[in-house]
Short mmCIF file of N, CA and C in Angstrom, two decimals:
data_model
loop_
_atom_site.label_atom_id
_atom_site.label_comp_id
_atom_site.label_asym_id
_atom_site.label_seq_id
_atom_site.Cartn_x
_atom_site.Cartn_y
_atom_site.Cartn_z
N MET A 1 -9.83 -27.03 -6.37
CA MET A 1 -9.16 -27.84 -5.28
C MET A 1 -7.93 -26.97 -4.88
N HIS A 2 -7.48 -27.21 -3.63
CA HIS A 2 -6.37 -26.49 -3.07
C HIS A 2 -5.17 -27.50 -2.88
N ILE A 3 -4.01 -27.07 -3.35
CA ILE A 3 -2.84 -27.91 -3.13
C ILE A 3 -1.71 -27.00 -2.58
N GLN A 4 -0.61 -27.45 -2.16
CA GLN A 4 0.62 -26.77 -1.87
C GLN A 4 1.48 -27.03 -3.02
N LEU A 5 1.91 -25.85 -3.71
CA LEU A 5 2.94 -25.90 -4.72
C LEU A 5 4.16 -25.16 -4.32
N ASN A 6 5.21 -25.90 -4.23
CA ASN A 6 6.50 -25.33 -3.83
C ASN A 6 6.36 -24.55 -2.55
N GLY A 7 5.44 -25.07 -1.60
CA GLY A 7 5.35 -24.53 -0.28
C GLY A 7 4.38 -23.37 -0.21
N GLU A 8 3.70 -23.07 -1.27
CA GLU A 8 2.67 -21.94 -1.26
C GLU A 8 1.33 -22.60 -1.70
N PRO A 9 0.23 -21.96 -1.11
CA PRO A 9 -1.06 -22.42 -1.53
C PRO A 9 -1.34 -22.12 -2.97
N TYR A 10 -2.05 -23.03 -3.72
CA TYR A 10 -2.27 -22.93 -5.09
C TYR A 10 -3.69 -23.53 -5.31
N GLU A 11 -4.45 -22.90 -6.20
CA GLU A 11 -5.80 -23.36 -6.42
C GLU A 11 -5.89 -23.79 -7.89
N LEU A 12 -6.59 -24.90 -8.15
CA LEU A 12 -6.74 -25.35 -9.58
C LEU A 12 -8.01 -26.21 -9.58
N PRO A 13 -8.60 -26.32 -10.86
CA PRO A 13 -9.81 -27.05 -10.96
C PRO A 13 -9.68 -28.50 -10.55
N ASP A 14 -10.77 -29.08 -10.10
CA ASP A 14 -10.77 -30.60 -9.73
C ASP A 14 -10.41 -31.37 -10.91
N GLY A 15 -9.81 -32.55 -10.67
CA GLY A 15 -9.60 -33.46 -11.74
C GLY A 15 -8.41 -33.29 -12.62
N GLN A 16 -7.47 -32.39 -12.08
CA GLN A 16 -6.23 -32.16 -12.81
C GLN A 16 -5.15 -33.16 -12.67
N SER A 17 -4.36 -33.39 -13.59
CA SER A 17 -3.20 -34.26 -13.46
C SER A 17 -1.92 -33.40 -13.27
N VAL A 18 -0.79 -34.01 -13.06
CA VAL A 18 0.50 -33.32 -12.93
C VAL A 18 0.78 -32.75 -14.26
N ALA A 19 0.49 -33.36 -15.39
CA ALA A 19 0.74 -32.74 -16.81
C ALA A 19 -0.05 -31.54 -16.88
N HIS A 20 -1.41 -31.50 -16.49
CA HIS A 20 -2.24 -30.30 -16.59
C HIS A 20 -1.56 -29.19 -15.74
N LEU A 21 -1.11 -29.48 -14.57
CA LEU A 21 -0.49 -28.47 -13.72
C LEU A 21 0.68 -27.79 -14.38
N LEU A 22 1.55 -28.68 -15.03
CA LEU A 22 2.80 -28.24 -15.68
C LEU A 22 2.39 -27.38 -16.90
N GLU A 23 1.39 -27.67 -17.52
CA GLU A 23 0.89 -26.87 -18.71
C GLU A 23 0.43 -25.58 -18.17
N ARG A 24 -0.27 -25.61 -17.09
CA ARG A 24 -0.84 -24.30 -16.46
C ARG A 24 0.31 -23.40 -16.04
N LEU A 25 1.38 -24.00 -15.57
CA LEU A 25 2.61 -23.25 -15.17
C LEU A 25 3.44 -22.87 -16.28
N GLU A 26 3.08 -23.24 -17.54
CA GLU A 26 3.83 -23.06 -18.66
C GLU A 26 5.12 -23.68 -18.71
N LEU A 27 5.22 -24.96 -18.12
CA LEU A 27 6.39 -25.81 -17.97
C LEU A 27 6.26 -27.05 -18.79
N GLY A 28 5.15 -27.18 -19.55
CA GLY A 28 5.00 -28.49 -20.39
C GLY A 28 6.15 -28.57 -21.34
N GLY A 29 6.72 -29.73 -21.40
CA GLY A 29 7.76 -30.05 -22.34
C GLY A 29 9.12 -29.59 -21.92
N ARG A 30 9.19 -28.99 -20.74
CA ARG A 30 10.49 -28.61 -20.18
C ARG A 30 11.06 -29.66 -19.27
N ARG A 31 12.33 -29.59 -19.01
CA ARG A 31 12.91 -30.51 -18.09
C ARG A 31 12.70 -30.14 -16.62
N VAL A 32 11.76 -30.88 -16.09
CA VAL A 32 11.39 -30.55 -14.68
C VAL A 32 11.45 -31.87 -13.89
N ALA A 33 11.59 -31.77 -12.55
CA ALA A 33 11.36 -32.92 -11.64
C ALA A 33 10.13 -32.52 -10.86
N VAL A 34 9.27 -33.49 -10.66
CA VAL A 34 8.05 -33.24 -9.90
C VAL A 34 8.04 -34.28 -8.79
N GLU A 35 7.81 -33.70 -7.56
CA GLU A 35 7.60 -34.50 -6.37
C GLU A 35 6.21 -34.34 -5.85
N LEU A 36 5.54 -35.42 -5.64
CA LEU A 36 4.15 -35.37 -5.13
C LEU A 36 4.02 -36.13 -3.81
N ASN A 37 3.77 -35.33 -2.78
CA ASN A 37 3.69 -35.95 -1.47
C ASN A 37 4.93 -36.81 -1.01
N LEU A 38 6.11 -36.21 -1.35
CA LEU A 38 7.39 -36.78 -1.05
C LEU A 38 7.88 -37.91 -1.95
N ASP A 39 7.16 -38.20 -3.05
CA ASP A 39 7.52 -39.27 -3.98
C ASP A 39 7.80 -38.56 -5.38
N ILE A 40 8.80 -38.93 -6.05
CA ILE A 40 9.06 -38.43 -7.39
C ILE A 40 8.07 -38.97 -8.35
N VAL A 41 7.47 -38.20 -9.29
CA VAL A 41 6.64 -38.74 -10.27
C VAL A 41 7.46 -38.80 -11.57
N PRO A 42 7.59 -39.94 -12.11
CA PRO A 42 8.39 -40.06 -13.44
C PRO A 42 7.71 -39.26 -14.58
N ARG A 43 8.41 -38.69 -15.42
CA ARG A 43 7.84 -37.91 -16.54
C ARG A 43 6.80 -38.83 -17.20
N SER A 44 6.98 -40.11 -17.40
CA SER A 44 6.08 -40.98 -18.17
C SER A 44 4.77 -41.13 -17.43
N GLN A 45 4.62 -40.69 -16.11
CA GLN A 45 3.44 -40.76 -15.41
C GLN A 45 2.73 -39.49 -15.08
N HIS A 46 3.32 -38.41 -15.67
CA HIS A 46 2.70 -37.07 -15.39
C HIS A 46 1.28 -37.00 -15.77
N ALA A 47 0.86 -37.55 -16.99
CA ALA A 47 -0.54 -37.48 -17.49
C ALA A 47 -1.43 -38.34 -16.74
N ALA A 48 -0.95 -39.40 -16.16
CA ALA A 48 -1.74 -40.45 -15.52
C ALA A 48 -1.81 -40.10 -13.93
N THR A 49 -1.08 -39.25 -13.45
CA THR A 49 -1.12 -38.96 -12.10
C THR A 49 -2.03 -37.87 -11.72
N ALA A 50 -3.14 -38.19 -11.07
CA ALA A 50 -4.21 -37.21 -10.75
C ALA A 50 -3.75 -36.57 -9.34
N LEU A 51 -4.10 -35.19 -9.33
CA LEU A 51 -3.78 -34.49 -8.19
C LEU A 51 -5.03 -34.41 -7.28
N ARG A 52 -4.98 -34.40 -5.99
CA ARG A 52 -6.11 -34.34 -5.08
C ARG A 52 -6.02 -33.25 -4.04
N GLU A 53 -7.10 -32.83 -3.47
CA GLU A 53 -7.19 -31.82 -2.48
C GLU A 53 -6.10 -32.09 -1.45
N GLY A 54 -5.29 -30.98 -1.05
CA GLY A 54 -4.33 -31.08 -0.13
C GLY A 54 -3.02 -31.70 -0.50
N ASP A 55 -2.81 -32.13 -1.68
CA ASP A 55 -1.59 -32.68 -2.16
C ASP A 55 -0.45 -31.57 -2.03
N GLN A 56 0.79 -32.06 -1.71
CA GLN A 56 1.98 -31.23 -1.61
C GLN A 56 2.76 -31.51 -2.93
N VAL A 57 3.02 -30.56 -3.69
CA VAL A 57 3.66 -30.70 -5.03
C VAL A 57 4.95 -29.76 -5.01
N GLU A 58 6.07 -30.35 -5.39
CA GLU A 58 7.30 -29.58 -5.56
C GLU A 58 7.72 -29.74 -7.00
N VAL A 59 7.89 -28.63 -7.77
CA VAL A 59 8.38 -28.66 -9.10
C VAL A 59 9.70 -27.85 -9.15
N VAL A 60 10.63 -28.70 -9.69
CA VAL A 60 12.03 -27.99 -9.79
C VAL A 60 12.37 -28.08 -11.33
N GLN A 61 12.74 -26.93 -11.92
CA GLN A 61 13.13 -26.82 -13.26
C GLN A 61 14.63 -26.88 -13.43
N ALA A 62 15.09 -27.94 -14.38
CA ALA A 62 16.54 -28.04 -14.59
C ALA A 62 17.06 -26.76 -15.32
N ILE A 63 18.17 -26.27 -14.84
CA ILE A 63 18.75 -25.14 -15.45
C ILE A 63 20.22 -25.49 -15.82
N GLY A 64 20.54 -25.36 -17.10
CA GLY A 64 21.92 -25.57 -17.52
C GLY A 64 22.88 -24.50 -17.15
N GLY A 65 24.11 -24.76 -17.09
CA GLY A 65 25.10 -23.80 -16.85
C GLY A 65 26.43 -24.45 -16.41
N GLY A 66 27.23 -23.57 -16.10
CA GLY A 66 28.56 -24.24 -15.64
C GLY A 66 29.58 -23.22 -15.19
#
């Protein structure tokens, strides 16, 4: 299936969840914010939120500093 990831085309197998995508991006367990089609997906819903053809996903990683 094809989605838009951070504004770029991205391909992944059908039936993947937000959690699967984060694992694939090696971001599993990290502090990230995920927006799916302009809605924030709470961390507690990452595994239950299925991705579909044409979805627009934005992933932002929290970076500490000061």
